[in-house]
Amino acid sequence: MALTEPAVLVLTALVGEARHGYALIGEVQDLSDGRVTLSVGTLYGLLDRLAGEGLIARDREEVHAGRTRRYYRLTDDGAAALTAEAERLAQLARAASARLRAARAV
């Protein structure tokens, strides 16, 4: 199953570190060099979907400045899905590059 770009970015942002929603929004923007900006509603819909698929899980909650921050972490299934998607995208990039090289050689 291919993952959407925002899903790949969220999973990537969770590699090695649990994060809360607003931190994920910033990390996704950084990882995408500003191309992808998630709204709060879009992010939480995506987090619910990824959690429902078992790719992420709630890690903990903390209260900060009177507001509850819910942290999420990558699951083993999420790491496996991200690995598979990275390999799929790399293969696609190799195929595209090979075709472009071949076209230039003609």
Short mmCIF file of N, CA and C in Angstrom, two decimals:
data_model
loop_
_atom_site.label_atom_id
_atom_site.label_comp_id
_atom_site.label_asym_id
_atom_site.label_seq_id
_atom_site.Cartn_x
_atom_site.Cartn_y
_atom_site.Cartn_z
N MET A 1 0.84 -1.17 0.00
CA MET A 1 0.00 0.00 0.00
C MET A 1 0.89 1.24 0.00
N ALA A 2 0.70 2.10 -0.97
CA ALA A 2 1.46 3.34 -1.05
C ALA A 2 0.92 4.33 -0.02
N LEU A 3 1.81 5.04 0.61
CA LEU A 3 1.44 6.06 1.59
C LEU A 3 1.42 7.42 0.92
N THR A 4 0.58 8.31 1.41
CA THR A 4 0.57 9.68 0.89
C THR A 4 1.84 10.40 1.36
N GLU A 5 2.19 11.47 0.68
CA GLU A 5 3.38 12.23 1.09
C GLU A 5 3.26 12.74 2.51
N PRO A 6 2.11 13.32 2.92
CA PRO A 6 2.01 13.75 4.31
C PRO A 6 2.18 12.59 5.30
N ALA A 7 1.65 11.41 4.98
CA ALA A 7 1.81 10.26 5.87
C ALA A 7 3.28 9.86 5.97
N VAL A 8 3.98 9.83 4.85
CA VAL A 8 5.41 9.50 4.86
C VAL A 8 6.17 10.52 5.71
N LEU A 9 5.84 11.78 5.57
CA LEU A 9 6.53 12.82 6.33
C LEU A 9 6.26 12.70 7.83
N VAL A 10 5.02 12.40 8.21
CA VAL A 10 4.70 12.23 9.63
C VAL A 10 5.42 11.01 10.19
N LEU A 11 5.39 9.90 9.47
CA LEU A 11 6.10 8.72 9.94
C LEU A 11 7.60 9.00 10.06
N THR A 12 8.16 9.70 9.09
CA THR A 12 9.58 10.05 9.13
C THR A 12 9.88 10.94 10.33
N ALA A 13 8.99 11.88 10.62
CA ALA A 13 9.18 12.78 11.76
C ALA A 13 9.18 12.03 13.09
N LEU A 14 8.54 10.86 13.11
CA LEU A 14 8.45 10.09 14.35
C LEU A 14 9.57 9.06 14.51
N VAL A 15 10.44 8.95 13.53
CA VAL A 15 11.55 8.00 13.65
C VAL A 15 12.46 8.46 14.79
N GLY A 16 12.61 7.60 15.77
CA GLY A 16 13.54 7.85 16.86
C GLY A 16 13.06 8.78 17.96
N GLU A 17 11.87 9.38 17.80
CA GLU A 17 11.43 10.35 18.80
C GLU A 17 9.92 10.52 18.76
N ALA A 18 9.29 10.42 19.93
CA ALA A 18 7.86 10.72 20.04
C ALA A 18 7.69 12.23 19.94
N ARG A 19 6.63 12.65 19.29
CA ARG A 19 6.37 14.09 19.13
C ARG A 19 4.89 14.38 19.33
N HIS A 20 4.60 15.63 19.71
CA HIS A 20 3.21 16.08 19.82
C HIS A 20 2.82 16.78 18.53
N GLY A 21 1.54 17.08 18.41
CA GLY A 21 0.98 17.60 17.17
C GLY A 21 1.69 18.80 16.58
N TYR A 22 1.86 19.84 17.37
CA TYR A 22 2.48 21.05 16.81
C TYR A 22 3.94 20.81 16.44
N ALA A 23 4.62 19.98 17.19
CA ALA A 23 5.99 19.63 16.82
C ALA A 23 6.01 18.86 15.49
N LEU A 24 5.02 18.01 15.28
CA LEU A 24 4.92 17.28 14.01
C LEU A 24 4.69 18.23 12.84
N ILE A 25 3.83 19.22 13.04
CA ILE A 25 3.57 20.19 11.97
C ILE A 25 4.87 20.88 11.57
N GLY A 26 5.65 21.30 12.55
CA GLY A 26 6.93 21.96 12.25
C GLY A 26 7.93 21.02 11.61
N GLU A 27 8.00 19.79 12.10
CA GLU A 27 8.96 18.83 11.55
C GLU A 27 8.61 18.47 10.12
N VAL A 28 7.32 18.30 9.82
CA VAL A 28 6.88 18.01 8.45
C VAL A 28 7.26 19.16 7.54
N GLN A 29 7.06 20.36 7.99
CA GLN A 29 7.43 21.52 7.17
C GLN A 29 8.95 21.54 6.92
N ASP A 30 9.74 21.23 7.96
CA ASP A 30 11.20 21.18 7.80
C ASP A 30 11.62 20.07 6.85
N LEU A 31 11.06 18.87 7.04
CA LEU A 31 11.43 17.74 6.20
C LEU A 31 11.09 17.96 4.73
N SER A 32 10.03 18.71 4.48
CA SER A 32 9.60 18.95 3.09
C SER A 32 10.15 20.25 2.53
N ASP A 33 11.08 20.87 3.24
CA ASP A 33 11.63 22.18 2.83
C ASP A 33 10.53 23.20 2.58
N GLY A 34 9.49 23.15 3.41
CA GLY A 34 8.41 24.12 3.34
C GLY A 34 7.32 23.83 2.32
N ARG A 35 7.46 22.75 1.56
CA ARG A 35 6.44 22.41 0.55
C ARG A 35 5.14 21.94 1.17
N VAL A 36 5.22 21.24 2.30
CA VAL A 36 4.03 20.66 2.92
C VAL A 36 3.80 21.34 4.27
N THR A 37 2.65 21.99 4.38
CA THR A 37 2.23 22.61 5.63
C THR A 37 0.90 21.98 6.01
N LEU A 38 0.90 21.25 7.10
CA LEU A 38 -0.31 20.58 7.55
C LEU A 38 -1.12 21.49 8.47
N SER A 39 -2.41 21.58 8.22
CA SER A 39 -3.28 22.27 9.16
C SER A 39 -3.50 21.34 10.35
N VAL A 40 -3.96 21.89 11.45
CA VAL A 40 -4.20 21.09 12.64
C VAL A 40 -5.24 20.01 12.33
N GLY A 41 -6.32 20.38 11.65
CA GLY A 41 -7.37 19.42 11.33
C GLY A 41 -6.86 18.29 10.45
N THR A 42 -6.07 18.63 9.44
CA THR A 42 -5.50 17.61 8.56
C THR A 42 -4.57 16.69 9.32
N LEU A 43 -3.72 17.27 10.17
CA LEU A 43 -2.78 16.47 10.94
C LEU A 43 -3.51 15.48 11.83
N TYR A 44 -4.50 15.94 12.59
CA TYR A 44 -5.16 15.03 13.52
C TYR A 44 -5.99 13.98 12.81
N GLY A 45 -6.54 14.30 11.65
CA GLY A 45 -7.20 13.28 10.84
C GLY A 45 -6.21 12.23 10.38
N LEU A 46 -5.03 12.68 9.96
CA LEU A 46 -3.97 11.76 9.53
C LEU A 46 -3.46 10.92 10.70
N LEU A 47 -3.28 11.54 11.86
CA LEU A 47 -2.83 10.78 13.04
C LEU A 47 -3.85 9.71 13.42
N ASP A 48 -5.13 10.05 13.36
CA ASP A 48 -6.18 9.06 13.66
C ASP A 48 -6.12 7.90 12.68
N ARG A 49 -5.93 8.20 11.39
CA ARG A 49 -5.86 7.15 10.38
C ARG A 49 -4.63 6.27 10.59
N LEU A 50 -3.47 6.89 10.81
CA LEU A 50 -2.24 6.12 11.01
C LEU A 50 -2.32 5.27 12.28
N ALA A 51 -2.94 5.81 13.33
CA ALA A 51 -3.12 5.03 14.56
C ALA A 51 -4.08 3.87 14.32
N GLY A 52 -5.13 4.12 13.57
CA GLY A 52 -6.09 3.07 13.24
C GLY A 52 -5.47 1.94 12.44
N GLU A 53 -4.46 2.26 11.64
CA GLU A 53 -3.75 1.26 10.85
C GLU A 53 -2.61 0.61 11.63
N GLY A 54 -2.40 1.06 12.86
CA GLY A 54 -1.35 0.49 13.70
C GLY A 54 0.06 0.97 13.36
N LEU A 55 0.16 2.06 12.59
CA LEU A 55 1.48 2.55 12.18
C LEU A 55 2.08 3.49 13.22
N ILE A 56 1.24 4.12 14.01
CA ILE A 56 1.68 4.96 15.12
C ILE A 56 0.84 4.62 16.34
N ALA A 57 1.29 5.05 17.49
CA ALA A 57 0.53 4.85 18.73
C ALA A 57 0.72 6.06 19.63
N ARG A 58 -0.25 6.28 20.48
CA ARG A 58 -0.08 7.33 21.49
C ARG A 58 1.04 6.90 22.42
N ASP A 59 1.90 7.86 22.74
CA ASP A 59 3.04 7.57 23.60
C ASP A 59 2.76 8.04 25.03
N ARG A 60 2.34 9.30 25.15
CA ARG A 60 2.08 9.88 26.47
C ARG A 60 1.36 11.20 26.29
N GLU A 61 0.90 11.74 27.40
CA GLU A 61 0.31 13.08 27.43
C GLU A 61 1.03 13.91 28.47
N GLU A 62 1.23 15.19 28.17
CA GLU A 62 1.83 16.12 29.11
C GLU A 62 1.03 17.41 29.09
N VAL A 63 0.97 18.06 30.21
CA VAL A 63 0.32 19.36 30.27
C VAL A 63 1.40 20.42 30.15
N HIS A 64 1.21 21.34 29.20
CA HIS A 64 2.17 22.41 28.96
C HIS A 64 1.37 23.70 28.81
N ALA A 65 1.66 24.67 29.65
CA ALA A 65 0.97 25.96 29.62
C ALA A 65 -0.54 25.77 29.68
N GLY A 66 -0.98 24.82 30.52
CA GLY A 66 -2.40 24.60 30.71
C GLY A 66 -3.09 23.79 29.63
N ARG A 67 -2.35 23.33 28.64
CA ARG A 67 -2.94 22.55 27.55
C ARG A 67 -2.30 21.17 27.52
N THR A 68 -3.10 20.19 27.19
CA THR A 68 -2.60 18.82 27.12
C THR A 68 -1.96 18.58 25.76
N ARG A 69 -0.74 18.10 25.79
CA ARG A 69 -0.03 17.70 24.57
C ARG A 69 -0.05 16.18 24.50
N ARG A 70 -0.55 15.66 23.40
CA ARG A 70 -0.59 14.22 23.19
C ARG A 70 0.59 13.87 22.27
N TYR A 71 1.44 12.98 22.74
CA TYR A 71 2.61 12.56 21.97
C TYR A 71 2.33 11.25 21.25
N TYR A 72 2.89 11.12 20.07
CA TYR A 72 2.74 9.91 19.26
C TYR A 72 4.12 9.34 18.97
N ARG A 73 4.16 8.02 18.79
CA ARG A 73 5.41 7.35 18.45
C ARG A 73 5.17 6.39 17.29
N LEU A 74 6.23 6.09 16.60
CA LEU A 74 6.20 5.14 15.50
C LEU A 74 6.17 3.72 16.06
N THR A 75 5.31 2.87 15.51
CA THR A 75 5.28 1.47 15.92
C THR A 75 6.22 0.66 15.02
N ASP A 76 6.43 -0.59 15.37
CA ASP A 76 7.24 -1.48 14.50
C ASP A 76 6.58 -1.61 13.13
N ASP A 77 5.25 -1.73 13.10
CA ASP A 77 4.55 -1.80 11.81
C ASP A 77 4.72 -0.51 11.02
N GLY A 78 4.73 0.62 11.73
CA GLY A 78 4.94 1.90 11.07
C GLY A 78 6.34 2.00 10.48
N ALA A 79 7.34 1.53 11.22
CA ALA A 79 8.72 1.54 10.70
C ALA A 79 8.82 0.63 9.48
N ALA A 80 8.15 -0.52 9.52
CA ALA A 80 8.18 -1.43 8.37
C ALA A 80 7.49 -0.81 7.16
N ALA A 81 6.36 -0.15 7.38
CA ALA A 81 5.64 0.51 6.28
C ALA A 81 6.48 1.65 5.70
N LEU A 82 7.14 2.41 6.56
CA LEU A 82 7.99 3.51 6.09
C LEU A 82 9.18 2.97 5.31
N THR A 83 9.77 1.89 5.77
CA THR A 83 10.89 1.26 5.06
C THR A 83 10.44 0.80 3.68
N ALA A 84 9.29 0.13 3.61
CA ALA A 84 8.77 -0.35 2.33
C ALA A 84 8.47 0.81 1.39
N GLU A 85 7.90 1.89 1.91
CA GLU A 85 7.58 3.04 1.07
C GLU A 85 8.85 3.73 0.59
N ALA A 86 9.86 3.84 1.44
CA ALA A 86 11.13 4.44 1.03
C ALA A 86 11.77 3.62 -0.09
N GLU A 87 11.71 2.30 0.04
CA GLU A 87 12.26 1.43 -1.01
C GLU A 87 11.48 1.56 -2.31
N ARG A 88 10.14 1.65 -2.21
CA ARG A 88 9.29 1.81 -3.40
C ARG A 88 9.62 3.12 -4.11
N LEU A 89 9.74 4.20 -3.34
CA LEU A 89 10.04 5.50 -3.93
C LEU A 89 11.44 5.54 -4.54
N ALA A 90 12.40 4.90 -3.88
CA ALA A 90 13.76 4.84 -4.42
C ALA A 90 13.79 4.08 -5.73
N GLN A 91 13.04 2.97 -5.82
CA GLN A 91 12.99 2.19 -7.06
C GLN A 91 12.35 3.01 -8.17
N LEU A 92 11.29 3.74 -7.84
CA LEU A 92 10.63 4.59 -8.82
C LEU A 92 11.58 5.68 -9.31
N ALA A 93 12.34 6.27 -8.40
CA ALA A 93 13.31 7.31 -8.78
C ALA A 93 14.40 6.73 -9.67
N ARG A 94 14.86 5.50 -9.35
CA ARG A 94 15.88 4.86 -10.20
C ARG A 94 15.33 4.60 -11.60
N ALA A 95 14.11 4.14 -11.70
CA ALA A 95 13.50 3.87 -13.01
C ALA A 95 13.36 5.16 -13.82
N ALA A 96 12.90 6.23 -13.17
CA ALA A 96 12.75 7.51 -13.86
C ALA A 96 14.10 8.04 -14.33
N SER A 97 15.11 7.95 -13.46
CA SER A 97 16.45 8.42 -13.82
C SER A 97 17.02 7.62 -14.98
N ALA A 98 16.83 6.32 -14.98
CA ALA A 98 17.32 5.47 -16.08
C ALA A 98 16.67 5.86 -17.39
N ARG A 99 15.36 6.09 -17.36
CA ARG A 99 14.66 6.50 -18.59
C ARG A 99 15.16 7.85 -19.09
N LEU A 100 15.37 8.76 -18.18
CA LEU A 100 15.85 10.09 -18.57
C LEU A 100 17.26 10.00 -19.16
N ARG A 101 18.13 9.19 -18.54
CA ARG A 101 19.49 9.01 -19.09
C ARG A 101 19.43 8.41 -20.48
N ALA A 102 18.58 7.42 -20.66
CA ALA A 102 18.44 6.76 -21.96
C ALA A 102 17.93 7.72 -23.00
N ALA A 103 16.99 8.57 -22.65
CA ALA A 103 16.43 9.54 -23.60
C ALA A 103 17.47 10.57 -24.00
N ARG A 104 18.34 10.97 -23.07
CA ARG A 104 19.39 11.94 -23.38
C ARG A 104 20.46 11.32 -24.28
N ALA A 105 20.65 10.03 -24.17
CA ALA A 105 21.69 9.35 -24.95
C ALA A 105 21.30 9.19 -26.42
N VAL A 106 20.03 9.34 -26.71
CA VAL A 106 19.55 9.15 -28.11
C VAL A 106 19.86 10.33 -28.96
#
